[in-house]
Short mmCIF file of C-alpha atoms in Angstrom, two decimals:
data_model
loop_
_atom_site.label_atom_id
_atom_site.label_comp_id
_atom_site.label_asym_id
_atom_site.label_seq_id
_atom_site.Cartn_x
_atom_site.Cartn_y
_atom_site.Cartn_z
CA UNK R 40 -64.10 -113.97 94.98
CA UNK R 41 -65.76 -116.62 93.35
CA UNK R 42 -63.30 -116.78 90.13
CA UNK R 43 -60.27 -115.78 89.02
CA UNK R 44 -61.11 -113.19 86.58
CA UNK R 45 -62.64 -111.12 89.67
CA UNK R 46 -59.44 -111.66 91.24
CA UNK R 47 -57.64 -109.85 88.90
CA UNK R 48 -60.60 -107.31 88.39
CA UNK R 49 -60.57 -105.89 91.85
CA UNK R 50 -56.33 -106.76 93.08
CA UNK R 51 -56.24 -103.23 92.61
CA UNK R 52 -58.86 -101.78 94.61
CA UNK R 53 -58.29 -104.02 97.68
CA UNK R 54 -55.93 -103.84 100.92
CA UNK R 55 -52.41 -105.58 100.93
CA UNK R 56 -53.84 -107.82 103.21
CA UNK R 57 -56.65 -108.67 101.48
CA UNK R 58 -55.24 -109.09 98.11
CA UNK R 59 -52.70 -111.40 99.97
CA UNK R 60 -55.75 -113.55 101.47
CA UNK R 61 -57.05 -113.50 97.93
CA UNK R 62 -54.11 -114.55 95.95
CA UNK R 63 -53.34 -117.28 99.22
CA UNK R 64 -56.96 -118.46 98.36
CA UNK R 65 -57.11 -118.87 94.86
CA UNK R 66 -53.86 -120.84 95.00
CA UNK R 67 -55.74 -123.02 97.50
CA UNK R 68 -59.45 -123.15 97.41
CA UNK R 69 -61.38 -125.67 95.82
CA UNK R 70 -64.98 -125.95 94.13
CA UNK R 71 -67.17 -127.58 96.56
CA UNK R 72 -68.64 -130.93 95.46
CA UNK R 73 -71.50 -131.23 93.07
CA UNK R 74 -73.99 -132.67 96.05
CA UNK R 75 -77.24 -131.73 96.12
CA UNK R 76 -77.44 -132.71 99.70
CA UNK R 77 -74.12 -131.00 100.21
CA UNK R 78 -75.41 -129.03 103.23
CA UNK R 79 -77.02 -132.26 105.19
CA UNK R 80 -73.31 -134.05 104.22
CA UNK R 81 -71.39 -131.29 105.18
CA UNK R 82 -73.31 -131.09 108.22
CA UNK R 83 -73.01 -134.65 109.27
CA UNK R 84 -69.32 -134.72 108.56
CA UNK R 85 -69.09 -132.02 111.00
CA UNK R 86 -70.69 -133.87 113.47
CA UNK R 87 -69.12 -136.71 113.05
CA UNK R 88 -65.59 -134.49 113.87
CA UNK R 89 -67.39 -132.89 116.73
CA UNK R 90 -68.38 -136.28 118.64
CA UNK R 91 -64.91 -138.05 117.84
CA UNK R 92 -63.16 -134.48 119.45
CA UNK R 93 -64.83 -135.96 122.58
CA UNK R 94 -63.49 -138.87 122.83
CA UNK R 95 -64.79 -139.76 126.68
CA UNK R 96 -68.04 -139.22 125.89
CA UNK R 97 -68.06 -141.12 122.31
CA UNK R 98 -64.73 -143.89 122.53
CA UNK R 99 -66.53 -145.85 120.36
CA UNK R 100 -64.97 -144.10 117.00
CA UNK R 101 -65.91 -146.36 114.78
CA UNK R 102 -69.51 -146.24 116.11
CA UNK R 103 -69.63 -142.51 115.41
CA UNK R 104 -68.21 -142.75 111.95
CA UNK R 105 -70.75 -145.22 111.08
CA UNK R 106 -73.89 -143.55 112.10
CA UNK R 107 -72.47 -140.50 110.71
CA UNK R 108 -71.55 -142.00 107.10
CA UNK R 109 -75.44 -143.96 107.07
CA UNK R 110 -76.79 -139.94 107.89
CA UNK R 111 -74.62 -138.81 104.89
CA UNK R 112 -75.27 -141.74 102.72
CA UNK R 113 -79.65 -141.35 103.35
CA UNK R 114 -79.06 -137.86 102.47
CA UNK R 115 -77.40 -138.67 99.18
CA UNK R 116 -79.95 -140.84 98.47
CA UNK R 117 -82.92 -139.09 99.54
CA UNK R 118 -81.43 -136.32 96.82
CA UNK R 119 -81.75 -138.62 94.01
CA UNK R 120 -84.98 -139.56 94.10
#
């Protein structure tokens, strides 16, 4: 659930194990940032993880992390125009 109210609106009509997952998550979750290109951001970060995971195709780390930061940075951008 998206807030806390809900939480405690629906504890009772949930599983063990779900209101366990719920009350884990709302001790732990987050908003997400207020991005407008949080999608092309998020996706680029993910990327950017994905290539460094391979290290013997990419060894060049730093390489990866910058094109990946520019991608993230021209989305930004982009969004506030």
């Amino acid at each position: 659930p998206i807030r806390k109210s809900t939480i405690e609106n629906i504890k009772d009509k949930v599983s063990e194990p779900m209101r366990f997952l719920m009350e884990q998550n709302s001790k732990t979750a987050h908003a997400r940032p207020v991005v407008v290109a949080y999608p092309q951001v998020s996706r680029a970060f993910q990327q950017a993880m994905q290539d460094i995971s391979y290290y013997e195709e990419n060894p060049n780390v730093q390489k990866v992390l910058d094109t990946r930061t520019k991608e993230m940075q021209t989305a930004i951008d982009q969004s506030l125009k």
